[in-house]
Structures are given as structure tokens and as C-alpha cells.
């Protein structure tokens, strides 16, 4: 269970970097300690990717990634406050840190009166992310707790079992029955690349996040490139949430429309605007404790929707009707994108690993979560397509008979779930943008509200311009998920372990990279043409 941060810390996030002079001073201090027999030398702050930063490099972006993504890996007590005067996001499942007296690794980016004349405790450098960890100013701040094995499994399941399940029957319709082999194949591949991320995290002390891995492997460019890809994946997922909500609300109220200033809004457009206005206040929250608790119930929401599907098929006499082709090569790229989207949770895996009490058990966490996700996807794919055949929609909830109570339960579950997930998904993107603000004076309550509001309305504009749930999901899966979940883990692992790679590992990683590149190019092109 997480600990709440005192509100006196304010909304500002204090991130720091070490200057060249401070680094030299750190060297001298460590050397003196060595002469006196001090054990501080056992906690060297120097990771291999320290050398990637030159003496004139600016603070490495993004610095807020670890803390903003930790909300995906645990829940905190229900404590809601708005941006003004509230604490930075906290997580219950971060690795416990013990303050130690040493030089700060960082130089403050944001000046705040609450930090004046107050020494900030630093963290054990052997566990400190070089650029992602924050230094708090309150000496009495207790260490954050770690995740148990069961919590880690639930976190991984919550990340894997998402909205992709709604499109699985549609993927079978597009690609044919034989395409289900690809669902299994991508499950095996993404499980393997998840273990590669673990190996990358263990390659050096101080690596805790995906951007850290990118910096360790490819320097500053690798860090920034991976961060942009991760933020793009989060942002486009928010677009999917809006499309999903609008489609299902439109199905619940099919005859709704509006005339405003000579502009006609159909049910989808009106529901999209309403959904955006309902979501907007949630993104203004700085402390998303309650939302993270609700979001962690994503697995429960998934179970409800699946039960509703089976209920309609078995009890409400919709029945199962075998149909479809064995394989459809022309539509297979779309299917590949949809399948890969289902396993696109690698941006969260490093945080889950770093938060575990027993990180050595991480592979079994992946095995359980991937196995559960595969059998869930496979079962829904078969049942959904047998029920609706060639009439299967990109969201199977839209196929459920509207008059049935079960159908309404499924639709409202799908509508309500994004109300918590949207804010948690868009917040890391907002923090990343805020880091670009040139001066502390711009990091105010009003500016934070403005950035988040603009992000939300930008997703609304895109969802109105491209209201194609299946095509957008296939595009995300083909481009971003292929990059983040297949290509980059293998590329980083090859780079970081090039001296220890076996021939089998090199061949496996090379094969996955080639498969990822081909699938990304073909799938992205197919998804874009389907939206044209």
C-alpha cells in the first residue's frame, strides 16, 4: 500500500543532474573515502551509460518518465487533489530506497520556496535511475513500498488485458482462422522480448526505465527516440479510448443528434464531444491515486465484458455459427496489427520489474500474464467470430443485440472504463511536454491545466477526423507496438550484451527484428490505406 506525499511539496517536480564540476568533486570524495576504508565505494554512481553524456549536455529528457509511469504498476490510497498545491504522482510499488549522505546526482530544474534552506535526502545511487528519479525535500518522507509477487502479476495482467480484446474477433474475420497462429506466435515473441528487457535492466546498476535502456545502449539519441515512441504509443491509445467510448455511446443512443450554429452533429460526433468534456476534469488531477485504483480494475472490466459476450451467445440464443475462410492474405496485415496491439505493454514492464520485491521472479510474472492473456484473447476470438461471422464489427460490443440487458451492461462497461485509464495514460505525455518549458515561472497551475486541456482536445480532433477503431488500432500495433515491443528490445539487448551473446540469441534477436520491420512496414501501409 502506497504512502501519500505531503501536499507541502507543491506541484513542482524537482529533477536534478550532475554538472561536470560536481562530478569531479564526487570522484575526489569517493577516492578519499577509499583511503579511509569507507564502504561508500561499494555504491558507485557510475553506470556504463554515464559516459554517454558529454560535459555540455542539457538535462536528459524525459526526467519524469519513471515516476509518471509508476502509476501503471501499483495503486495508492484514495487521495484526490487538483494540480494546484498538490503532490507529484506517487506509486505504492516502487523499489524501497534508503537515504544516504552523499552528493546530489542532480541540479534543480525548478526553483521552489519549499526547497529553500532545506536539504533533500538522496537515494542509494546503485538503484537510482540516472535521469528519471526525483529527489524529494522532506527528510521525514518514508520509503515507498515494493510490490509483492501477486501484485506484480495483477499489474502485468492489467497492462496486457486491455481494449485490444474487443477487436480480436474482427481480426479473425479479416485474416481468417489460420491467423490465430499469429496470435500465438506474437505472444511467444513478445514474452521473449519482455525477458530481454529484464536482461537489459540487469546489465548495469542505475537502469530502471525503458528510456534508461535506450541511453545505455545508444546514448542520448537512443533515450530520446525511445521516449518519443513510448509517448506516441500512450497518446494514440488515448485516441482509441475516445473512439471506443464514442462508438459505444452512439450505439446506446443511436438517434441522438445536435444542430449547433448551422453545424450538424451525428450521434458519434456528439458522443465524442460529451466523452471529452466528461474526461477533461480527470486530467487536471495531479494525484491520480483514486483513478489508479479504478484503473487497476481493468481486469475486472474485461471479465465482465467477456461474460456478457458468452451470455449472449449461450443463454440469449444468438448461438454459434461456423463460417469464415481459412486465411485471407490481402487482409492479413491488418490482422497482424491488431494482434500485436494486444501484447503492447512493454513500456510498463521495466517499471513492474523495478518495483518487485523479488525481481528474479519477473520471468514467471511474464509467463503467467502472457499465458492468461493469450487464452483470453483466443477464447474471445473464437466465440466472437462464431457468433457474428462476417458481420463482426471492430468492437464486438457493437454486435451485441441492443435490446438485451446483457448488451447494455457490456456497452456501459466499455464506456466507463476509459474514464479512469485516459487520465493515467495521458499524464506521462503531459509531464514530458512540461519538461520543455524554458523557465520555472511557466511551470504553474494554469500552464499545466492548459497543456492537459490542449492534449485532450487534440485527441478529440483526431478521433473525429479518423473515427475508425479497428484501423487506428491496427496502425498503432503495426507501427508503435512493433517498434517498442519487438524491434527495440532486441536491438538494445544486442548492443548491451554483444560480448556475451550466443549464436542462438543473436539469431533469435535478428529474426525478431526482421519480422518486426516487415510487419511494421506492411501493416502500417495497410492500416493507412484502410482509413483513406
Short mmCIF file of C-alpha atoms in Angstrom, two decimals:
data_model
loop_
_atom_site.label_atom_id
_atom_site.label_comp_id
_atom_site.label_asym_id
_atom_site.label_seq_id
_atom_site.Cartn_x
_atom_site.Cartn_y
_atom_site.Cartn_z
CA UNK A 1 0.00 0.00 0.00
CA UNK A 2 1.48 3.33 -1.05
CA UNK A 3 2.33 6.30 1.13
CA UNK A 4 0.82 9.68 0.43
CA UNK A 5 3.22 12.55 -0.18
CA UNK A 6 2.68 15.67 1.93
CA UNK A 7 1.00 18.45 -0.01
CA UNK A 8 3.65 20.92 1.14
CA UNK A 9 5.87 19.65 -1.63
CA UNK A 10 3.71 21.52 -4.14
CA UNK A 11 3.03 20.67 -7.73
CA UNK A 12 6.59 21.22 -8.82
CA UNK A 13 8.73 18.22 -9.59
CA UNK A 14 12.39 18.51 -8.61
CA UNK A 15 14.67 16.72 -11.02
CA UNK A 16 18.41 17.18 -10.91
CA UNK A 17 21.54 16.42 -12.94
CA UNK A 18 25.18 16.46 -12.06
CA UNK A 19 27.42 19.13 -13.53
CA UNK A 20 30.95 18.37 -14.63
CA UNK A 21 32.47 20.12 -11.61
CA UNK A 22 30.19 18.30 -9.22
CA UNK A 23 31.08 15.01 -10.88
CA UNK A 24 34.79 15.71 -10.39
CA UNK A 25 34.08 16.60 -6.77
CA UNK A 26 32.24 13.30 -6.41
CA UNK A 27 35.32 11.46 -7.73
CA UNK A 28 37.50 13.17 -5.15
CA UNK A 29 35.13 12.38 -2.31
CA UNK A 30 34.91 8.70 -3.24
CA UNK A 31 38.69 8.45 -3.53
CA UNK A 32 39.14 9.98 -0.06
CA UNK A 33 36.64 7.53 1.36
CA UNK A 34 38.58 4.68 -0.21
CA UNK A 35 41.74 5.83 1.59
CA UNK A 36 39.97 5.81 4.95
CA UNK A 37 38.38 2.43 4.38
CA UNK A 38 34.89 3.82 3.85
CA UNK A 39 32.36 1.45 2.31
CA UNK A 40 30.83 4.20 0.18
CA UNK A 41 32.92 2.95 -2.70
CA UNK A 42 30.56 -0.01 -2.88
CA UNK A 43 27.85 2.36 -4.12
CA UNK A 44 29.44 3.77 -7.21
CA UNK A 45 27.21 6.18 -9.05
CA UNK A 46 28.86 5.49 -12.33
CA UNK A 47 26.89 3.36 -14.74
CA UNK A 48 28.28 2.50 -18.16
CA UNK A 49 25.91 4.92 -19.82
CA UNK A 50 27.15 7.83 -17.68
CA UNK A 51 29.86 8.29 -20.23
CA UNK A 52 27.25 8.81 -22.94
CA UNK A 53 26.58 12.30 -21.58
CA UNK A 54 29.06 14.97 -22.57
CA UNK A 55 30.05 17.82 -20.24
CA UNK A 56 27.83 20.29 -22.08
CA UNK A 57 24.73 18.10 -22.44
CA UNK A 58 21.47 19.60 -21.25
CA UNK A 59 19.30 17.76 -18.71
CA UNK A 60 18.41 14.45 -20.32
CA UNK A 61 14.76 14.20 -21.33
CA UNK A 62 12.48 12.76 -20.11
CA UNK A 63 13.29 13.00 -16.42
CA UNK A 64 9.72 12.43 -15.20
CA UNK A 65 9.23 9.12 -17.01
CA UNK A 66 9.84 6.73 -14.10
CA UNK A 67 7.53 8.44 -11.67
CA UNK A 68 4.78 9.20 -14.14
CA UNK A 69 4.74 5.60 -15.40
CA UNK A 70 4.78 4.06 -11.93
CA UNK A 71 1.04 4.67 -11.70
CA UNK A 72 0.65 1.74 -14.10
CA UNK A 73 2.46 -0.56 -11.68
CA UNK A 74 0.54 -0.08 -8.48
CA UNK A 75 -2.21 1.71 -6.65
CA UNK A 76 -2.16 4.22 -3.85
CA UNK A 77 -4.66 5.18 -1.17
CA UNK A 78 -7.62 7.24 -2.43
CA UNK A 79 -6.34 10.78 -2.21
CA UNK A 80 -7.50 13.17 -4.89
CA UNK A 81 -6.31 16.73 -5.33
CA UNK A 82 -6.10 19.06 -8.26
CA UNK A 83 -2.89 20.35 -9.80
CA UNK A 84 -2.66 23.44 -7.62
CA UNK A 85 -0.75 22.77 -4.44
CA UNK A 86 -0.77 19.03 -4.81
CA UNK A 87 1.94 16.44 -4.76
CA UNK A 88 3.55 14.70 -7.68
CA UNK A 89 2.17 11.30 -8.60
CA UNK A 90 3.25 8.62 -6.18
CA UNK A 91 3.18 4.87 -6.51
CA UNK A 92 2.82 2.12 -4.00
CA UNK A 93 5.04 -0.22 -5.92
CA UNK A 94 8.42 1.41 -6.27
CA UNK A 95 11.62 -0.10 -5.04
CA UNK A 96 12.30 0.87 -1.45
CA UNK A 97 15.08 3.41 -1.16
CA UNK A 98 17.19 4.31 1.89
CA UNK A 99 18.50 7.88 2.09
CA UNK A 100 22.27 8.03 2.27
CA UNK A 101 24.52 11.06 2.78
CA UNK A 102 26.20 11.81 -0.50
CA UNK A 103 26.41 14.43 -3.18
CA UNK A 104 23.26 15.01 -5.17
CA UNK A 105 23.27 13.49 -8.60
CA UNK A 106 21.25 16.39 -9.85
CA UNK A 107 20.92 20.10 -10.18
CA UNK A 108 17.43 21.55 -9.60
CA UNK A 109 15.45 22.33 -12.71
CA UNK A 110 12.68 24.06 -10.79
CA UNK A 111 13.13 26.55 -8.01
CA UNK A 112 10.53 26.41 -5.31
CA UNK A 113 10.34 28.21 -1.95
CA UNK A 114 9.50 24.92 -0.27
CA UNK A 115 13.01 23.69 -1.07
CA UNK A 116 14.88 26.72 0.22
CA UNK A 117 17.24 26.12 3.13
CA UNK A 118 16.15 22.51 3.25
CA UNK A 119 18.45 19.65 2.45
CA UNK A 120 16.99 16.96 0.20
CA UNK A 121 17.87 13.39 1.07
CA UNK A 122 19.37 11.47 -1.78
CA UNK A 123 18.81 7.88 -2.75
CA UNK A 124 21.07 4.89 -2.97
CA UNK A 125 22.91 5.59 -6.25
CA UNK A 126 23.25 1.91 -7.09
CA UNK A 127 19.48 1.83 -7.52
CA UNK A 128 18.98 5.35 -8.79
CA UNK A 129 17.89 5.97 -12.34
CA UNK A 130 20.42 8.41 -13.73
CA UNK A 131 17.91 10.86 -15.10
CA UNK A 132 14.47 9.64 -14.15
CA UNK A 133 14.49 9.68 -10.37
CA UNK A 134 13.23 12.61 -8.38
CA UNK A 135 14.77 13.93 -5.17
CA UNK A 136 12.21 14.89 -2.54
CA UNK A 137 12.89 17.56 0.02
CA UNK A 138 11.21 16.14 3.10
CA UNK A 139 13.56 14.25 5.42
CA UNK A 140 10.58 12.53 7.02
CA UNK A 141 9.34 11.05 3.72
CA UNK A 142 9.17 7.26 4.29
CA UNK A 143 10.47 4.83 1.70
CA UNK A 144 7.91 3.67 -0.81
CA UNK A 145 6.87 0.06 -0.54
CA UNK A 146 7.54 -2.69 -3.01
CA UNK A 147 5.20 -4.93 -4.95
CA UNK A 148 4.57 -8.49 -3.92
CA UNK A 149 4.61 -11.30 -6.45
CA UNK A 150 0.80 -11.37 -6.63
CA UNK A 151 0.60 -7.60 -7.10
CA UNK A 152 3.15 -7.79 -9.89
CA UNK A 153 1.14 -10.48 -11.69
CA UNK A 154 -2.03 -8.39 -11.39
CA UNK A 155 -0.19 -5.30 -12.66
CA UNK A 156 1.11 -7.21 -15.67
CA UNK A 157 -2.34 -8.66 -16.38
CA UNK A 158 -3.92 -5.22 -16.12
CA UNK A 159 -1.40 -3.91 -18.65
CA UNK A 160 -1.78 -6.81 -21.09
CA UNK A 161 -5.53 -7.41 -20.96
CA UNK A 162 -6.82 -4.18 -22.40
CA UNK A 163 -9.10 -2.86 -25.09
CA UNK A 164 -7.41 -5.00 -27.73
CA UNK A 165 -9.71 -7.86 -26.79
CA UNK A 166 -12.67 -6.00 -28.34
CA UNK A 167 -11.14 -6.34 -31.82
CA UNK A 168 -9.90 -9.92 -31.63
CA UNK A 169 -12.99 -11.46 -33.34
CA UNK A 170 -12.70 -8.80 -36.05
CA UNK A 171 -9.04 -9.75 -36.53
CA UNK A 172 -10.09 -13.36 -37.19
CA UNK A 173 -12.71 -12.16 -39.65
CA UNK A 174 -10.10 -10.14 -41.56
CA UNK A 175 -7.25 -12.66 -41.52
CA UNK A 176 -9.08 -15.99 -41.39
CA UNK A 177 -8.95 -18.85 -38.92
CA UNK A 178 -5.32 -19.69 -39.59
CA UNK A 179 -4.34 -16.22 -38.46
CA UNK A 180 -4.87 -17.37 -34.88
CA UNK A 181 -1.45 -19.00 -35.17
CA UNK A 182 -0.05 -15.45 -35.43
CA UNK A 183 -1.77 -14.57 -32.16
CA UNK A 184 0.16 -17.40 -30.53
CA UNK A 185 3.40 -16.52 -32.34
CA UNK A 186 3.29 -12.86 -31.30
CA UNK A 187 2.58 -13.96 -27.75
CA UNK A 188 5.74 -16.09 -27.74
CA UNK A 189 7.83 -13.34 -29.32
CA UNK A 190 6.64 -10.56 -27.02
CA UNK A 191 7.13 -12.79 -23.97
CA UNK A 192 10.72 -13.35 -25.09
CA UNK A 193 11.35 -9.65 -25.71
CA UNK A 194 9.91 -8.92 -22.26
CA UNK A 195 12.62 -11.14 -20.76
CA UNK A 196 15.18 -9.31 -22.89
CA UNK A 197 14.14 -6.04 -21.25
CA UNK A 198 14.80 -7.67 -17.87
CA UNK A 199 18.29 -8.64 -19.03
CA UNK A 200 18.89 -5.08 -20.22
CA UNK A 201 17.81 -3.70 -16.85
CA UNK A 202 20.24 -6.04 -15.12
CA UNK A 203 23.14 -5.13 -17.39
CA UNK A 204 24.15 -2.19 -15.22
CA UNK A 205 23.19 -0.50 -11.94
CA UNK A 206 21.04 2.57 -12.35
CA UNK A 207 18.94 1.35 -15.28
CA UNK A 208 15.30 1.35 -14.24
CA UNK A 209 13.17 2.51 -17.17
CA UNK A 210 12.86 1.90 -20.89
CA UNK A 211 14.48 5.27 -21.76
CA UNK A 212 17.38 4.33 -19.45
CA UNK A 213 17.85 1.18 -21.51
CA UNK A 214 17.87 3.24 -24.70
CA UNK A 215 20.51 5.58 -23.29
CA UNK A 216 22.67 2.73 -22.06
CA UNK A 217 22.55 1.10 -25.49
CA UNK A 218 22.60 4.03 -27.92
CA UNK A 219 23.38 7.13 -25.91
CA UNK A 220 21.31 10.27 -25.70
CA UNK A 221 19.73 9.67 -29.12
CA UNK A 222 18.52 6.24 -28.02
CA UNK A 223 16.95 7.68 -24.89
CA UNK A 224 15.08 10.43 -26.72
CA UNK A 225 13.98 8.17 -29.59
CA UNK A 226 12.55 5.56 -27.25
CA UNK A 227 10.86 8.19 -25.11
CA UNK A 228 9.15 9.70 -28.15
CA UNK A 229 7.97 6.26 -29.28
CA UNK A 230 6.60 5.48 -25.81
CA UNK A 231 4.80 8.81 -25.51
CA UNK A 232 3.37 8.40 -29.01
CA UNK A 233 2.04 4.98 -28.02
CA UNK A 234 0.37 6.45 -24.93
CA UNK A 235 -1.08 9.39 -26.85
CA UNK A 236 -2.56 7.26 -29.62
CA UNK A 237 -4.04 4.92 -27.01
CA UNK A 238 -5.99 7.91 -25.67
CA UNK A 239 -7.36 8.46 -29.17
CA UNK A 240 -8.53 4.84 -29.15
CA UNK A 241 -10.24 5.36 -25.80
CA UNK A 242 -12.22 8.27 -27.20
CA UNK A 243 -13.23 6.37 -30.34
CA UNK A 244 -14.25 3.38 -28.23
CA UNK A 245 -16.37 5.48 -25.88
CA UNK A 246 -17.99 7.38 -28.74
CA UNK A 247 -18.84 4.24 -30.72
CA UNK A 248 -20.49 2.53 -27.77
CA UNK A 249 -22.33 5.63 -26.56
CA UNK A 250 -23.53 6.17 -30.10
CA UNK A 251 -24.83 2.61 -30.16
CA UNK A 252 -26.67 3.17 -26.88
CA UNK A 253 -28.25 6.37 -28.22
CA UNK A 254 -28.39 5.81 -31.99
CA UNK A 255 -30.94 8.52 -32.74
CA UNK A 256 -29.20 11.32 -30.89
CA UNK A 257 -28.01 14.31 -32.89
CA UNK A 258 -27.47 18.02 -32.47
CA UNK A 259 -27.62 21.19 -34.53
CA UNK A 260 -25.30 23.94 -33.38
CA UNK A 261 -24.56 27.17 -35.26
CA UNK A 262 -25.52 25.53 -38.52
CA UNK A 263 -23.31 22.51 -37.82
CA UNK A 264 -24.93 19.08 -37.72
CA UNK A 265 -23.51 16.59 -35.26
CA UNK A 266 -24.44 12.93 -35.61
CA UNK A 267 -24.56 10.51 -32.68
CA UNK A 268 -20.87 9.60 -32.91
CA UNK A 269 -19.67 13.22 -33.07
CA UNK A 270 -21.95 14.34 -30.25
CA UNK A 271 -20.91 11.43 -28.05
CA UNK A 272 -17.25 12.14 -28.76
CA UNK A 273 -17.62 15.72 -27.59
CA UNK A 274 -19.58 14.67 -24.49
CA UNK A 275 -16.98 12.00 -23.67
CA UNK A 276 -14.20 14.58 -23.96
CA UNK A 277 -15.96 17.01 -21.63
CA UNK A 278 -16.52 14.23 -19.07
CA UNK A 279 -12.88 13.10 -19.27
CA UNK A 280 -11.38 16.60 -19.14
CA UNK A 281 -11.62 17.20 -15.35
CA UNK A 282 -9.85 13.91 -14.64
CA UNK A 283 -6.70 15.04 -16.47
CA UNK A 284 -6.47 18.13 -14.26
CA UNK A 285 -5.77 15.93 -11.25
CA UNK A 286 -2.16 15.82 -10.10
CA UNK A 287 -2.63 12.99 -7.64
CA UNK A 288 -4.33 10.17 -9.51
CA UNK A 289 -4.50 7.78 -6.57
CA UNK A 290 -8.19 7.00 -6.82
CA UNK A 291 -8.09 6.79 -10.61
CA UNK A 292 -5.18 4.35 -10.44
CA UNK A 293 -7.20 2.15 -8.10
CA UNK A 294 -10.15 2.20 -10.50
CA UNK A 295 -7.85 1.65 -13.47
CA UNK A 296 -6.39 -1.42 -11.78
CA UNK A 297 -9.86 -2.88 -12.11
CA UNK A 298 -9.36 -3.18 -15.85
CA UNK A 299 -9.10 -6.95 -15.50
CA UNK A 300 -12.50 -6.99 -13.78
CA UNK A 301 -13.99 -4.90 -16.58
CA UNK A 302 -12.51 -7.33 -19.09
CA UNK A 303 -14.08 -10.28 -17.28
CA UNK A 304 -17.48 -8.55 -17.26
CA UNK A 305 -17.37 -7.88 -21.00
CA UNK A 306 -16.28 -11.45 -21.79
CA UNK A 307 -19.04 -12.89 -19.59
CA UNK A 308 -21.57 -10.70 -21.39
CA UNK A 309 -20.35 -11.99 -24.75
CA UNK A 310 -20.64 -15.62 -23.68
CA UNK A 311 -24.02 -14.99 -22.05
CA UNK A 312 -25.41 -13.55 -25.27
CA UNK A 313 -24.07 -16.50 -27.25
CA UNK A 314 -25.20 -19.27 -24.92
CA UNK A 315 -28.19 -18.01 -22.94
CA UNK A 316 -29.76 -15.41 -25.22
CA UNK A 317 -29.85 -17.75 -28.19
CA UNK A 318 -27.58 -15.81 -30.53
CA UNK A 319 -25.74 -19.08 -30.93
CA UNK A 320 -22.54 -20.07 -32.65
CA UNK A 321 -22.43 -20.44 -36.44
CA UNK A 322 -19.21 -21.71 -38.08
CA UNK A 323 -18.18 -19.55 -41.03
CA UNK A 324 -15.23 -17.70 -42.49
CA UNK A 325 -12.20 -18.59 -44.57
CA UNK A 326 -9.03 -20.38 -43.61
CA UNK A 327 -6.80 -17.41 -44.44
CA UNK A 328 -7.14 -14.07 -46.22
CA UNK A 329 -3.71 -12.91 -47.34
CA UNK A 330 -4.97 -9.49 -48.50
CA UNK A 331 -6.29 -8.55 -45.05
CA UNK A 332 -3.58 -10.32 -43.05
CA UNK A 333 -1.52 -7.13 -42.41
CA UNK A 334 -4.50 -5.56 -40.61
CA UNK A 335 -4.83 -8.70 -38.51
CA UNK A 336 -1.14 -8.61 -37.62
CA UNK A 337 -1.50 -5.04 -36.38
CA UNK A 338 -4.49 -5.96 -34.23
CA UNK A 339 -2.75 -9.00 -32.72
CA UNK A 340 0.41 -7.08 -31.93
CA UNK A 341 -1.61 -4.32 -30.25
CA UNK A 342 -2.87 -6.90 -27.76
CA UNK A 343 0.66 -7.54 -26.48
CA UNK A 344 1.88 -3.94 -26.47
CA UNK A 345 2.69 -3.45 -22.77
CA UNK A 346 6.48 -3.35 -22.85
CA UNK A 347 6.58 0.32 -21.87
CA UNK A 348 5.32 -0.77 -18.42
CA UNK A 349 7.40 -3.92 -17.91
CA UNK A 350 10.60 -2.17 -16.72
CA UNK A 351 8.58 -0.35 -14.05
CA UNK A 352 6.95 -3.58 -12.94
CA UNK A 353 10.36 -5.25 -12.72
CA UNK A 354 11.92 -2.33 -10.81
CA UNK A 355 9.05 -2.32 -8.31
CA UNK A 356 9.20 -6.03 -7.39
CA UNK A 357 10.39 -7.29 -4.03
CA UNK A 358 11.84 -10.31 -5.84
CA UNK A 359 12.91 -9.17 -9.32
CA UNK A 360 14.30 -12.63 -10.06
CA UNK A 361 10.70 -13.89 -10.32
CA UNK A 362 9.87 -11.45 -13.11
CA UNK A 363 10.03 -14.11 -15.89
CA UNK A 364 7.35 -16.16 -14.12
CA UNK A 365 5.24 -12.99 -13.80
CA UNK A 366 5.50 -12.59 -17.57
CA UNK A 367 4.75 -16.27 -18.17
CA UNK A 368 1.56 -16.20 -16.10
CA UNK A 369 0.32 -12.89 -17.53
CA UNK A 370 1.08 -13.74 -21.16
CA UNK A 371 -0.48 -17.20 -20.85
CA UNK A 372 -3.63 -15.76 -19.30
CA UNK A 373 -3.81 -13.03 -21.92
CA UNK A 374 -3.37 -15.48 -24.80
CA UNK A 375 -6.09 -17.86 -23.66
CA UNK A 376 -8.42 -14.93 -23.02
CA UNK A 377 -7.79 -13.48 -26.47
CA UNK A 378 -8.05 -16.86 -28.14
CA UNK A 379 -11.33 -17.74 -26.45
CA UNK A 380 -12.95 -14.39 -27.27
CA UNK A 381 -11.68 -14.54 -30.87
CA UNK A 382 -13.21 -17.95 -31.49
CA UNK A 383 -16.50 -17.31 -29.70
CA UNK A 384 -16.98 -13.82 -31.11
CA UNK A 385 -16.37 -14.80 -34.71
CA UNK A 386 -18.52 -17.93 -34.41
CA UNK A 387 -21.35 -15.75 -33.11
CA UNK A 388 -21.22 -12.90 -35.63
CA UNK A 389 -19.29 -14.26 -38.61
CA UNK A 390 -18.73 -11.88 -41.50
CA UNK A 391 -20.82 -9.21 -39.75
CA UNK A 392 -18.30 -8.89 -36.92
CA UNK A 393 -17.54 -5.23 -36.10
CA UNK A 394 -14.16 -3.86 -34.99
CA UNK A 395 -15.66 -3.86 -31.47
CA UNK A 396 -17.72 -6.94 -30.74
CA UNK A 397 -19.81 -4.96 -28.24
CA UNK A 398 -21.38 -3.22 -31.25
CA UNK A 399 -22.62 -6.62 -32.48
CA UNK A 400 -24.47 -7.46 -29.28
CA UNK A 401 -28.27 -7.10 -29.67
CA UNK A 402 -29.16 -3.63 -28.37
CA UNK A 403 -32.39 -4.72 -26.69
CA UNK A 404 -30.69 -7.14 -24.28
CA UNK A 405 -29.76 -6.06 -20.76
CA UNK A 406 -26.50 -8.01 -21.10
CA UNK A 407 -25.56 -5.94 -24.14
CA UNK A 408 -26.19 -2.71 -22.24
CA UNK A 409 -24.02 -3.89 -19.36
CA UNK A 410 -21.17 -4.66 -21.75
CA UNK A 411 -21.54 -1.32 -23.56
CA UNK A 412 -21.60 0.74 -20.37
CA UNK A 413 -18.60 -1.17 -19.01
CA UNK A 414 -16.67 -0.28 -22.15
CA UNK A 415 -17.79 3.35 -21.85
CA UNK A 416 -16.90 3.78 -18.18
CA UNK A 417 -13.51 2.02 -18.18
CA UNK A 418 -11.65 4.74 -20.18
CA UNK A 419 -12.78 7.40 -17.68
CA UNK A 420 -10.01 6.23 -15.37
CA UNK A 421 -7.50 4.96 -17.90
CA UNK A 422 -7.46 8.09 -20.07
CA UNK A 423 -6.03 10.42 -17.43
CA UNK A 424 -3.43 7.89 -16.28
CA UNK A 425 -2.37 7.31 -19.89
CA UNK A 426 -2.11 10.96 -20.95
CA UNK A 427 -0.38 12.26 -17.78
CA UNK A 428 3.13 10.95 -18.65
CA UNK A 429 2.83 12.72 -22.00
CA UNK A 430 1.83 15.94 -20.25
CA UNK A 431 4.79 15.71 -17.86
CA UNK A 432 7.13 15.09 -20.78
CA UNK A 433 5.87 18.24 -22.52
CA UNK A 434 6.13 20.30 -19.34
CA UNK A 435 9.82 19.49 -19.12
CA UNK A 436 10.35 21.57 -22.26
CA UNK A 437 9.07 24.73 -20.60
CA UNK A 438 12.06 27.10 -20.57
CA UNK A 439 11.66 28.59 -17.09
CA UNK A 440 10.27 27.62 -13.68
CA UNK A 441 7.88 30.56 -13.84
CA UNK A 442 6.00 28.82 -16.66
CA UNK A 443 5.51 25.65 -14.62
CA UNK A 444 2.38 26.92 -12.96
CA UNK A 445 -1.09 25.62 -12.23
CA UNK A 446 -2.57 27.47 -15.20
CA UNK A 447 0.04 26.28 -17.68
CA UNK A 448 -0.33 22.66 -16.52
CA UNK A 449 -4.08 22.90 -16.98
CA UNK A 450 -3.60 24.42 -20.43
CA UNK A 451 -1.21 21.68 -21.61
CA UNK A 452 -3.51 18.90 -20.48
CA UNK A 453 -6.57 20.58 -21.96
CA UNK A 454 -4.87 21.01 -25.32
CA UNK A 455 -3.78 17.36 -25.30
CA UNK A 456 -7.32 16.19 -24.62
CA UNK A 457 -8.88 18.34 -27.31
CA UNK A 458 -6.20 17.30 -29.81
CA UNK A 459 -7.21 13.65 -29.27
CA UNK A 460 -10.83 14.72 -29.82
CA UNK A 461 -9.97 16.33 -33.14
CA UNK A 462 -8.13 13.23 -34.35
CA UNK A 463 -10.88 10.88 -33.18
CA UNK A 464 -13.43 12.95 -35.12
CA UNK A 465 -11.21 13.03 -38.21
CA UNK A 466 -10.34 9.31 -38.09
CA UNK A 467 -13.27 7.51 -36.39
CA UNK A 468 -12.07 4.02 -37.30
CA UNK A 469 -11.43 1.96 -34.18
CA UNK A 470 -10.07 -1.13 -35.93
CA UNK A 471 -7.88 0.74 -38.41
CA UNK A 472 -6.39 3.03 -35.76
CA UNK A 473 -5.69 0.04 -33.51
CA UNK A 474 -4.03 -1.79 -36.39
CA UNK A 475 -1.94 1.30 -37.14
CA UNK A 476 -0.78 1.57 -33.53
CA UNK A 477 0.01 -2.14 -33.40
CA UNK A 478 1.85 -2.18 -36.71
CA UNK A 479 3.97 0.89 -36.15
CA UNK A 480 4.47 1.73 -32.49
CA UNK A 481 3.95 -1.65 -30.82
CA UNK A 482 6.18 -3.41 -33.35
CA UNK A 483 8.85 -0.84 -32.58
CA UNK A 484 8.52 -0.77 -28.79
CA UNK A 485 7.75 -4.46 -28.17
CA UNK A 486 9.74 -6.27 -30.85
CA UNK A 487 12.44 -4.23 -32.56
CA UNK A 488 13.84 -2.03 -29.79
CA UNK A 489 14.15 -4.71 -27.05
CA UNK A 490 16.18 -6.91 -29.41
CA UNK A 491 18.30 -4.03 -30.70
CA UNK A 492 19.09 -2.80 -27.17
CA UNK A 493 19.87 -6.31 -25.96
CA UNK A 494 22.25 -6.98 -28.84
CA UNK A 495 24.02 -3.69 -28.18
CA UNK A 496 24.31 -4.14 -24.41
CA UNK A 497 25.22 -7.85 -24.49
CA UNK A 498 27.24 -8.07 -27.69
CA UNK A 499 30.20 -9.63 -25.89
CA UNK A 500 28.07 -12.30 -24.20
CA UNK A 501 25.59 -13.24 -26.93
CA UNK A 502 25.33 -16.85 -28.00
CA UNK A 503 24.70 -17.65 -31.64
CA UNK A 504 21.16 -18.71 -30.84
CA UNK A 505 20.40 -15.43 -29.05
CA UNK A 506 21.86 -13.39 -31.91
CA UNK A 507 19.88 -15.39 -34.48
CA UNK A 508 16.65 -15.10 -32.45
CA UNK A 509 17.02 -11.36 -31.95
CA UNK A 510 17.90 -10.79 -35.60
CA UNK A 511 14.90 -12.85 -36.71
CA UNK A 512 12.55 -10.88 -34.45
CA UNK A 513 13.92 -7.57 -35.72
CA UNK A 514 13.37 -8.63 -39.34
CA UNK A 515 9.84 -9.87 -38.57
CA UNK A 516 9.10 -6.64 -36.73
CA UNK A 517 10.38 -4.43 -39.55
CA UNK A 518 8.47 -6.28 -42.27
CA UNK A 519 5.28 -6.38 -40.21
CA UNK A 520 5.61 -2.70 -39.32
CA UNK A 521 6.03 -1.55 -42.92
CA UNK A 522 3.33 -3.76 -44.42
CA UNK A 523 0.90 -3.31 -41.53
CA UNK A 524 1.28 0.45 -41.35
CA UNK A 525 0.70 0.82 -45.07
CA UNK A 526 -2.36 -1.43 -44.93
CA UNK A 527 -3.83 0.43 -41.95
CA UNK A 528 -3.32 3.82 -43.57
CA UNK A 529 -4.90 2.75 -46.85
CA UNK A 530 -7.92 1.34 -44.97
CA UNK A 531 -8.52 4.79 -43.49
CA UNK A 532 -8.18 6.64 -46.78
#
